[in-house]
Amino acid sequence: MNKTRFRVGLYVVATFVIVYLMCLPIEAQVSKEILDSIATPDKVETSIGTLQFLDGAPLPQTAERVYDYLDTMRAVDAFLKGMPGASLQGLIKGAHSLGAVECNQVLIFDKLMDSQSLFLTGNTSTVYVLPNLDLKRDGPTVLEAPAGMLGAFNDAWFRYVQDVGPAGPDKGKGGKYLVLPPGYQGTVPAGYFVVKPRTYDVWVFMRASIAKGLDAAIKNVKENLRIYPLKRKDNLPKMEFFSGSGKAFNTIHANDYSFYEHLNEVIQKEPLDMLDPETRGLFASIGIEKGKPFAPDARMKKILSDAVAIANAAARSIVWYPRVEGTMKGIEVYPGANSAWMMGWVDKNVFFNGPDGMTMNSDARVMFHYPYTAVTPAMAVSVPGIGSDYGIAYVDSNKQPLDGSKTYRLQLPPNPPAKDFWALTMYDNQTRSQLQTVQRFPTVGSQTEGLRQNADGSYDIYFGPKPPQGYENNWLATVPGKGWFVALRMYGPLEPWIEKTWRPSEIELVE
């Protein structure tokens, strides 16, 4: 009985204490400072307008506004993250537009690349050979590379897979590469350099040296390049070459709503594990998901059109004006010199995974893929007298965009450090392709006939609508109303370029 009374009494006391505590002011339990930090006012002013709540619950119009903003942010991010896939697809579509569809049909710039083609920062001095493989259609595919080629295999997400040439297993002597589809479980025959991309579409970027003349380079390619499905090794299809020289065609991804349609094509064709779950989820959040139709309603189309405009502006800002902290420090040709000359790769890292090798530098990825093509570590290594290296200037000495209605001057010190030759090529801000002017090949350099040299051995190069008198051969034509930028390439770069003891001037405004 005593135990029962004790338990009842204990229960009564506990109940009293709980009721008492519940009646205390809330400040006695949680401080006002903490409550203020976690609470949401009924009205919040933000950059997207006034957001309204009822004691923390968003009103319907607020939820609608926030979802519009969230979809816009995700679509902007999808553009910046999806650019590699859309860019590579643009290259394949460009080749297809000229008839190079089957693996044995190859796009070649047999008379070099001029300003007619829309091709990201292509040069005028190299024979480009650009096969594209469809492993979903053809299965395992063989590429017999000629000797002397320089290039690489890139997958559908523009990732490096394997080199061809001196940096590849053939060591520049040529050889047979067998490219296997994702998940291939069949027998792998001997006698091939095996390539295992993560995607079905594979773009092959190769350059042929013209050191022995253009005709010799073309002859070597056409006589020795062979591409065919492995299943046809005993019945080879005839090689067909489609010239891109002097042809007006496009290889560049869209900067409007259709970008997302093109991105969806890549996602639908390629294996699910081409991308990590996080990126797949990002694309799915705006309606791009493998195995499902991409059918945005009117609201979402409007949001995507707005988002791509913002994303395009973001990409251009990252390219023209890299942030000083992080990206800029790794891309300056002359660090700390307040110079406009930049490299194509931040920290010469083609994987964009930051100094620790683990953290993705998304700005570095955008900075490369928006104006450039072809990913291989071999292009980010400077070896004296071998290959090529370059600097690119998007702005003048005052960090202003380069204006086609004005005249500028660039001075190159004596003895430009190039074993083979050097060249300056001009590009269009809009297309990031060669600027279309009165000059079919918008390039001036050591191979330019009649190039005027100053008494001390230096060169003055002019950019403007009209050439200064006496400098007609040292001039690159600009177009009033068109912006431009320029790349300075060293073919066979020598130590003064690599060690940065030789340095071009900034691009100075003359008038």
Coordinates of C-alpha atoms in Angstrom, one line a residue:
M1 CA 0.0 0.0 0.0
N2 CA 2.8 2.4 0.9
K3 CA 4.5 1.6 -2.4
T4 CA 1.4 2.3 -4.3
R5 CA 0.9 5.7 -2.5
F6 CA 4.6 6.5 -3.2
R7 CA 4.2 5.8 -6.9
V8 CA 1.0 7.9 -7.1
G9 CA 2.7 10.7 -5.2
L10 CA 5.7 10.6 -7.5
Y11 CA 3.4 10.7 -10.6
V12 CA 1.5 13.7 -9.2
V13 CA 4.8 15.6 -8.5
A14 CA 6.2 14.8 -12.0
T15 CA 2.9 15.9 -13.6
F16 CA 3.1 19.2 -11.6
V17 CA 6.7 19.8 -12.7
I18 CA 5.9 19.2 -16.4
V19 CA 2.8 21.5 -16.2
Y20 CA 4.9 24.1 -14.4
L21 CA 7.6 24.0 -17.0
M22 CA 5.1 24.2 -19.9
C23 CA 3.7 27.4 -18.4
L24 CA 7.1 29.1 -18.1
P25 CA 7.9 31.8 -20.8
I26 CA 9.7 30.1 -23.8
E27 CA 12.7 32.4 -23.3
A28 CA 13.4 30.5 -20.1
Q29 CA 14.0 27.4 -22.3
V30 CA 15.5 28.7 -25.5
S31 CA 17.2 32.1 -25.9
K32 CA 15.6 34.7 -28.2
E33 CA 18.9 34.9 -30.1
I34 CA 18.6 31.2 -31.1
L35 CA 15.0 31.5 -32.0
D36 CA 15.7 34.6 -34.2
S37 CA 18.4 32.6 -36.0
I38 CA 16.2 29.8 -37.0
A39 CA 12.9 31.6 -37.5
T40 CA 11.5 32.9 -40.7
P41 CA 9.8 36.4 -40.6
D42 CA 6.4 36.8 -42.3
K43 CA 8.0 39.0 -44.9
V44 CA 11.6 38.6 -46.3
E45 CA 13.1 41.0 -48.9
T46 CA 15.4 39.2 -51.4
S47 CA 17.0 39.6 -54.8
I48 CA 14.0 37.8 -56.3
G49 CA 11.5 40.0 -54.6
T50 CA 9.4 39.9 -51.4
L51 CA 8.8 36.4 -50.0
Q52 CA 5.8 36.1 -47.7
F53 CA 5.1 33.5 -45.0
L54 CA 2.5 32.7 -42.4
D55 CA 4.5 32.0 -39.2
G56 CA 7.1 30.1 -41.3
A57 CA 4.7 28.5 -43.8
P58 CA 5.3 30.0 -47.3
L59 CA 2.3 31.4 -49.0
P60 CA 1.4 29.9 -52.4
Q61 CA 2.8 32.8 -54.4
T62 CA 6.1 32.6 -52.5
A63 CA 6.4 28.9 -53.2
E64 CA 5.7 29.5 -56.9
R65 CA 8.3 32.2 -57.1
V66 CA 10.9 30.1 -55.3
Y67 CA 10.3 27.2 -57.6
D68 CA 10.8 29.4 -60.6
Y69 CA 14.1 30.6 -59.2
L70 CA 15.2 27.1 -58.2
D71 CA 14.4 25.7 -61.7
T72 CA 16.4 28.7 -63.2
M73 CA 19.4 28.0 -61.0
R74 CA 19.4 24.4 -61.9
A75 CA 19.1 25.1 -65.6
V76 CA 22.0 27.5 -65.4
D77 CA 24.1 24.9 -63.7
A78 CA 22.9 22.3 -66.2
F79 CA 24.3 24.4 -69.1
L80 CA 27.6 24.9 -67.4
K81 CA 28.0 21.3 -66.5
G82 CA 26.4 20.0 -69.7
M83 CA 28.6 22.0 -72.1
P84 CA 31.3 19.3 -72.6
G85 CA 28.6 16.8 -73.9
A86 CA 26.8 19.4 -76.0
S87 CA 30.2 20.6 -77.5
L88 CA 31.3 17.2 -78.5
Q89 CA 27.9 16.4 -80.0
G90 CA 28.2 19.7 -82.0
L91 CA 31.5 18.4 -83.5
I92 CA 29.9 15.2 -84.6
K93 CA 26.8 16.9 -86.0
G94 CA 29.1 19.2 -88.0
A95 CA 30.9 16.3 -89.6
H96 CA 27.6 14.6 -90.3
S97 CA 26.3 17.7 -92.1
L98 CA 29.1 17.3 -94.6
G99 CA 28.4 13.6 -95.1
A100 CA 30.9 12.0 -92.7
V101 CA 28.5 9.8 -90.9
E102 CA 29.9 6.2 -91.0
C103 CA 33.1 5.4 -89.2
N104 CA 35.0 5.0 -92.5
Q105 CA 33.8 8.5 -93.6
V106 CA 36.3 11.1 -92.2
L107 CA 36.2 14.9 -92.0
I108 CA 39.6 16.3 -93.1
F109 CA 40.9 19.8 -93.6
D110 CA 43.1 18.9 -96.6
K111 CA 43.6 22.5 -97.6
L112 CA 43.8 23.7 -94.0
M113 CA 41.1 25.4 -92.0
D114 CA 40.0 28.9 -93.0
S115 CA 37.4 31.3 -91.5
Q116 CA 34.5 29.7 -93.3
S117 CA 34.1 26.9 -90.8
L118 CA 32.6 27.5 -87.4
F119 CA 35.1 25.5 -85.3
L120 CA 36.2 26.6 -81.8
T121 CA 39.7 28.3 -82.1
G122 CA 40.9 26.1 -84.9
N123 CA 44.3 27.1 -86.4
T124 CA 45.2 27.7 -90.0
S125 CA 48.5 25.8 -90.0
T126 CA 47.5 22.2 -89.3
V127 CA 45.8 19.4 -91.2
Y128 CA 42.9 18.3 -89.0
V129 CA 41.7 14.7 -89.4
L130 CA 38.5 14.2 -87.3
P131 CA 36.9 10.7 -87.4
N132 CA 33.8 10.0 -85.2
L133 CA 32.9 6.6 -84.0
D134 CA 29.5 5.2 -83.1
L135 CA 30.1 2.1 -81.0
K136 CA 26.4 1.6 -80.4
R137 CA 25.8 1.2 -84.1
D138 CA 29.1 -0.5 -85.1
G139 CA 30.3 -2.4 -82.0
P140 CA 34.0 -2.7 -81.5
T141 CA 35.8 -0.5 -84.0
V142 CA 39.3 -0.5 -85.4
L143 CA 41.3 2.7 -86.1
E144 CA 44.6 2.1 -87.9
A145 CA 46.5 5.3 -87.3
P146 CA 49.2 6.4 -89.8
A147 CA 52.7 7.2 -88.6
G148 CA 53.3 10.8 -87.6
M149 CA 49.8 11.6 -86.3
L150 CA 49.2 13.6 -83.1
G151 CA 45.9 13.4 -81.3
A152 CA 43.6 11.6 -78.9
F153 CA 40.3 9.7 -78.4
N154 CA 37.6 11.8 -76.5
D155 CA 34.4 10.3 -75.2
A156 CA 30.9 11.7 -75.6
W157 CA 31.4 13.9 -72.5
F158 CA 34.6 15.3 -73.9
R159 CA 36.8 13.3 -71.5
Y160 CA 40.2 12.2 -72.4
V161 CA 40.4 8.4 -73.1
Q162 CA 43.7 7.6 -75.0
D163 CA 46.4 9.4 -77.0
V164 CA 47.3 8.7 -80.6
G165 CA 50.9 9.4 -81.8
P166 CA 54.0 10.2 -79.8
A167 CA 52.2 10.4 -76.5
G168 CA 50.2 7.2 -77.3
P169 CA 51.1 3.5 -77.3
D170 CA 52.1 3.7 -81.0
K171 CA 54.8 6.2 -80.1
G172 CA 54.3 8.1 -83.3
K173 CA 54.9 5.1 -85.5
G174 CA 51.3 4.4 -86.2
G175 CA 49.3 1.3 -85.1
K176 CA 46.0 -0.4 -84.7
Y177 CA 43.6 0.8 -82.0
L178 CA 40.6 -1.3 -81.0
V179 CA 37.9 0.8 -79.5
L180 CA 35.4 -1.2 -77.4
P181 CA 31.8 -0.2 -76.5
P182 CA 31.0 0.4 -72.8
G183 CA 30.4 -2.9 -70.9
Y184 CA 31.8 -5.0 -73.7
Q185 CA 32.1 -8.7 -72.6
G186 CA 33.3 -10.3 -75.8
T187 CA 36.7 -11.7 -76.8
V188 CA 39.4 -9.1 -77.3
P189 CA 41.8 -10.2 -80.1
A190 CA 45.5 -9.7 -79.8
G191 CA 47.5 -7.2 -81.9
Y192 CA 45.6 -4.0 -81.0
F193 CA 46.0 -1.1 -78.7
V194 CA 42.8 -1.4 -76.7
V195 CA 40.7 1.7 -76.0
K196 CA 37.9 1.5 -73.5
P197 CA 35.7 4.7 -73.5
R198 CA 32.7 5.1 -71.1
T199 CA 30.4 6.1 -74.0
Y200 CA 29.2 5.0 -77.4
D201 CA 30.0 8.2 -79.3
V202 CA 33.8 8.7 -79.5
W203 CA 35.4 11.7 -81.3
V204 CA 39.0 11.3 -82.5
F205 CA 41.1 14.4 -82.9
M206 CA 44.2 14.0 -85.0
R207 CA 46.6 16.5 -86.5
A208 CA 49.0 15.7 -89.4
S209 CA 52.3 17.5 -89.6
I210 CA 53.0 19.6 -92.7
A211 CA 56.8 19.7 -92.1
K212 CA 57.3 17.8 -95.3
G213 CA 54.6 19.7 -97.2
L214 CA 50.8 19.7 -97.3
D215 CA 50.6 17.2 -100.1
A216 CA 52.8 14.7 -98.3
A217 CA 50.7 15.0 -95.2
I218 CA 47.5 14.4 -97.0
K219 CA 49.0 11.5 -99.0
N220 CA 50.1 9.8 -95.7
V221 CA 46.6 10.1 -94.2
K222 CA 44.6 9.0 -97.2
E223 CA 46.9 6.0 -97.9
N224 CA 47.3 4.8 -94.3
L225 CA 44.3 5.7 -92.2
R226 CA 41.8 2.9 -92.0
I227 CA 38.6 2.8 -89.8
Y228 CA 36.2 -0.1 -89.7
P229 CA 34.0 -2.2 -87.5
L230 CA 35.9 -5.2 -86.2
K231 CA 33.3 -7.5 -87.6
R232 CA 34.3 -6.2 -91.1
K233 CA 38.1 -6.7 -90.7
D234 CA 37.9 -9.3 -93.5
N235 CA 35.8 -7.1 -95.8
L236 CA 37.0 -3.6 -95.2
P237 CA 34.7 -0.7 -96.2
K238 CA 36.3 1.8 -98.5
M239 CA 37.6 5.0 -96.8
E240 CA 35.9 8.2 -97.8
F241 CA 37.3 11.6 -97.0
F242 CA 35.1 14.7 -96.8
S243 CA 36.9 18.0 -97.0
G244 CA 36.0 20.8 -94.5
S245 CA 38.4 23.3 -96.1
G246 CA 36.5 26.4 -97.5
K247 CA 33.2 24.9 -96.3
A248 CA 30.6 26.9 -94.3
F249 CA 29.3 24.6 -91.6
N250 CA 28.8 24.6 -87.8
T251 CA 30.3 22.5 -85.1
I252 CA 29.5 24.7 -82.1
H253 CA 26.8 23.9 -79.5
A254 CA 23.8 26.2 -79.2
N255 CA 23.5 29.1 -76.7
D256 CA 19.7 29.2 -76.8
Y257 CA 16.8 26.9 -75.6
S258 CA 17.8 24.2 -78.1
F259 CA 21.0 23.6 -76.0
Y260 CA 18.9 21.5 -73.6
E261 CA 17.3 19.5 -76.5
H262 CA 20.8 18.6 -77.8
L263 CA 21.9 17.8 -74.2
N264 CA 18.9 15.4 -73.9
E265 CA 20.0 13.6 -77.1
V266 CA 23.3 12.8 -75.5
I267 CA 21.7 11.6 -72.3
Q268 CA 19.3 9.4 -74.1
K269 CA 21.9 7.7 -76.3
E270 CA 24.7 7.1 -73.8
P271 CA 24.9 4.6 -70.8
L272 CA 23.4 5.7 -67.5
D273 CA 26.8 5.5 -65.8
M274 CA 28.3 8.0 -68.2
L275 CA 27.7 10.6 -65.5
D276 CA 27.7 10.5 -61.7
P277 CA 24.3 10.4 -59.8
E278 CA 24.6 14.0 -58.7
T279 CA 24.9 15.3 -62.3
R280 CA 22.2 12.9 -63.5
G281 CA 20.0 14.2 -60.8
L282 CA 20.7 17.8 -61.8
F283 CA 19.6 17.2 -65.4
A284 CA 16.6 15.2 -64.2
S285 CA 15.5 18.1 -62.1
I286 CA 14.9 20.2 -65.3
G287 CA 13.3 17.3 -67.2
I288 CA 16.3 15.6 -68.9
E289 CA 16.3 12.0 -67.8
K290 CA 17.4 8.8 -69.6
G291 CA 14.5 6.8 -70.8
K292 CA 11.9 9.6 -70.5
P293 CA 10.8 12.2 -73.0
F294 CA 12.0 15.7 -72.6
A295 CA 8.8 17.7 -72.9
P296 CA 8.9 21.0 -70.9
D297 CA 5.7 22.9 -70.6
A298 CA 5.3 26.6 -71.5
R299 CA 6.4 27.7 -68.1
M300 CA 9.6 25.5 -68.1
K301 CA 10.4 26.5 -71.7
K302 CA 10.4 30.2 -70.6
I303 CA 12.6 29.4 -67.6
L304 CA 15.0 27.4 -69.7
S305 CA 15.3 30.2 -72.3
D306 CA 16.0 32.7 -69.4
A307 CA 18.5 30.3 -67.8
V308 CA 20.5 29.6 -70.9
A309 CA 20.9 33.4 -71.4
I310 CA 22.2 33.8 -67.9
A311 CA 24.5 30.7 -68.2
N312 CA 25.9 31.9 -71.5
A313 CA 26.8 35.2 -69.9
A314 CA 28.4 33.3 -67.0
A315 CA 30.5 31.2 -69.4
R316 CA 31.7 34.3 -71.3
S317 CA 32.5 36.1 -68.0
I318 CA 34.5 33.2 -66.8
V319 CA 36.5 33.1 -70.1
W320 CA 37.0 36.9 -70.6
Y321 CA 37.5 37.8 -66.9
P322 CA 38.6 34.9 -64.8
R323 CA 38.3 35.5 -61.0
V324 CA 41.6 36.6 -59.5
E325 CA 41.4 34.1 -56.7
G326 CA 41.6 30.5 -57.9
T327 CA 41.2 30.2 -61.6
M328 CA 43.1 33.3 -62.7
K329 CA 46.2 32.4 -60.8
G330 CA 46.4 29.1 -62.6
I331 CA 45.8 30.3 -66.1
E332 CA 48.1 33.4 -66.4
V333 CA 51.0 32.9 -68.8
Y334 CA 52.9 35.5 -66.8
P335 CA 51.7 35.2 -63.2
G336 CA 51.6 38.4 -61.2
A337 CA 52.5 40.6 -64.2
N338 CA 49.0 41.9 -64.7
S339 CA 49.1 40.5 -68.2
A340 CA 46.1 39.6 -70.4
W341 CA 47.9 36.6 -71.9
M342 CA 46.3 33.3 -70.7
M343 CA 46.7 29.6 -71.2
G344 CA 43.9 27.2 -72.3
W345 CA 44.2 25.0 -69.2
V346 CA 44.1 26.1 -65.6
D347 CA 47.3 24.8 -64.0
K348 CA 47.8 22.8 -67.2
N349 CA 45.3 20.3 -65.8
V350 CA 43.1 18.7 -68.4
F351 CA 41.0 16.9 -65.8
F352 CA 39.9 20.1 -64.0
N353 CA 40.2 18.4 -60.6
G354 CA 42.1 21.1 -58.8
P355 CA 45.5 21.1 -57.2
D356 CA 44.6 18.3 -54.8
G357 CA 43.5 16.1 -57.7
M358 CA 40.1 15.6 -56.0
T359 CA 38.2 18.9 -56.0
M360 CA 36.6 19.8 -59.3
N361 CA 37.3 23.3 -60.6
S362 CA 34.1 23.9 -62.5
D363 CA 35.2 27.3 -63.7
A364 CA 38.3 25.8 -65.2
R365 CA 36.1 23.3 -67.1
V366 CA 33.9 26.1 -68.4
M367 CA 36.9 28.2 -69.3
F368 CA 38.2 25.4 -71.5
H369 CA 35.1 24.0 -73.1
Y370 CA 33.5 27.2 -74.0
P371 CA 36.2 28.4 -76.4
Y372 CA 38.3 25.3 -77.1
T373 CA 38.2 21.6 -78.2
A374 CA 40.3 18.4 -77.9
V375 CA 41.3 17.1 -74.5
T376 CA 44.6 15.3 -73.9
P377 CA 47.4 15.8 -71.3
A378 CA 49.8 15.9 -74.2
M379 CA 48.5 19.3 -75.2
A380 CA 49.1 20.7 -71.7
V381 CA 52.8 19.7 -71.6
S382 CA 55.5 22.0 -72.9
V383 CA 58.5 20.1 -74.4
P384 CA 61.2 22.2 -75.9
G385 CA 61.1 21.9 -79.7
I386 CA 58.1 19.6 -79.8
G387 CA 54.4 20.2 -80.5
S388 CA 53.0 23.6 -79.9
D389 CA 52.2 25.9 -77.1
Y390 CA 50.2 29.2 -77.0
G391 CA 48.9 32.2 -75.2
I392 CA 45.5 33.8 -75.8
A393 CA 44.5 37.4 -75.2
Y394 CA 40.9 38.3 -74.9
V395 CA 41.3 41.9 -73.7
D396 CA 43.7 44.9 -74.3
S397 CA 46.3 46.3 -71.9
N398 CA 43.5 48.1 -70.0
K399 CA 41.5 44.9 -69.7
Q400 CA 38.9 46.1 -72.1
P401 CA 37.3 43.9 -74.8
L402 CA 39.0 44.2 -78.2
D403 CA 36.9 46.4 -80.5
G404 CA 36.8 45.8 -84.3
S405 CA 36.4 49.5 -85.1
K406 CA 39.6 50.5 -83.4
T407 CA 43.3 49.9 -84.2
Y408 CA 45.7 48.1 -81.8
R409 CA 49.4 47.2 -81.8
L410 CA 51.2 44.2 -80.4
Q411 CA 55.0 44.1 -80.3
L412 CA 56.9 40.8 -80.4
P413 CA 60.5 40.9 -79.1
P414 CA 63.3 39.7 -81.4
N415 CA 63.8 36.0 -82.0
P416 CA 60.3 34.5 -81.2
P417 CA 61.2 31.2 -79.6
A418 CA 59.8 28.7 -82.0
K419 CA 61.8 26.0 -83.7
D420 CA 59.3 25.5 -86.5
F421 CA 57.3 28.7 -86.8
W422 CA 55.1 31.1 -84.9
A423 CA 51.6 32.4 -85.8
L424 CA 49.0 34.9 -84.5
T425 CA 45.4 33.9 -85.4
M426 CA 42.3 36.1 -84.8
Y427 CA 39.0 34.9 -83.6
D428 CA 35.4 36.1 -83.4
N429 CA 34.0 36.8 -79.9
Q430 CA 30.6 35.4 -80.9
T431 CA 31.6 32.1 -82.5
R432 CA 35.0 31.6 -80.9
S433 CA 36.0 30.6 -84.4
Q434 CA 38.3 32.3 -86.9
L435 CA 37.1 35.9 -87.6
Q436 CA 35.6 36.2 -91.1
T437 CA 37.3 39.2 -92.7
V438 CA 38.8 40.1 -96.1
Q439 CA 41.6 37.7 -95.1
R440 CA 40.5 34.1 -95.7
F441 CA 43.2 32.9 -93.3
P442 CA 43.1 35.5 -90.4
T443 CA 46.7 34.6 -89.4
V444 CA 50.0 36.5 -89.5
G445 CA 53.4 35.0 -88.5
S446 CA 56.8 33.9 -89.4
Q447 CA 55.5 32.1 -92.5
T448 CA 53.8 35.4 -93.7
E449 CA 55.5 36.6 -96.9
G450 CA 56.9 40.1 -96.6
L451 CA 56.6 40.4 -92.8
R452 CA 58.3 43.6 -91.8
Q453 CA 60.9 43.5 -89.0
N454 CA 62.1 46.4 -86.9
A455 CA 65.8 47.4 -86.8
D456 CA 66.2 45.6 -83.5
G457 CA 64.7 42.4 -84.8
S458 CA 61.3 42.8 -83.1
Y459 CA 57.9 42.8 -84.9
D460 CA 55.0 45.3 -84.7
I461 CA 51.7 43.6 -85.5
Y462 CA 48.6 45.7 -86.1
F463 CA 44.9 44.9 -85.7
G464 CA 42.3 47.2 -87.2
P465 CA 39.9 47.9 -90.0
K466 CA 42.7 49.3 -92.2
P467 CA 46.5 48.5 -92.2
P468 CA 48.9 51.3 -91.2
Q469 CA 51.0 52.4 -94.2
G470 CA 54.0 50.2 -94.6
Y471 CA 52.7 47.5 -92.3
E472 CA 50.2 45.8 -94.7
N473 CA 51.9 42.4 -94.2
N474 CA 52.0 42.8 -90.4
W475 CA 48.3 43.4 -90.2
L476 CA 45.2 41.4 -89.2
A477 CA 41.9 42.9 -90.4
T478 CA 39.2 43.6 -88.0
V479 CA 35.5 44.3 -88.6
P480 CA 33.8 47.4 -87.2
G481 CA 31.0 46.1 -84.9
K482 CA 32.7 42.8 -84.3
G483 CA 34.7 41.9 -81.2
W484 CA 37.8 39.7 -81.4
F485 CA 40.5 37.9 -79.5
V486 CA 43.8 36.5 -80.6
A487 CA 46.0 33.4 -80.0
L488 CA 49.8 33.4 -80.3
R489 CA 51.1 29.9 -81.1
M490 CA 54.6 28.7 -80.9
Y491 CA 55.2 25.6 -83.1
G492 CA 58.2 23.8 -81.6
P493 CA 58.3 26.1 -78.5
L494 CA 61.8 26.8 -77.2
E495 CA 63.1 27.4 -73.7
P496 CA 62.7 31.2 -73.7
W497 CA 58.9 30.7 -74.3
I498 CA 58.6 27.8 -71.8
E499 CA 60.7 29.6 -69.2
K500 CA 58.9 32.9 -69.9
T501 CA 62.1 34.9 -70.4
W502 CA 60.7 36.0 -73.8
R503 CA 57.4 37.8 -73.5
P504 CA 55.1 39.6 -76.0
S505 CA 53.8 43.0 -75.2
E506 CA 50.2 43.6 -74.2
I507 CA 47.8 44.6 -77.0
E508 CA 47.8 48.4 -76.9
L509 CA 45.1 50.6 -78.2
V510 CA 46.5 52.9 -80.9
E511 CA 43.4 54.8 -81.9

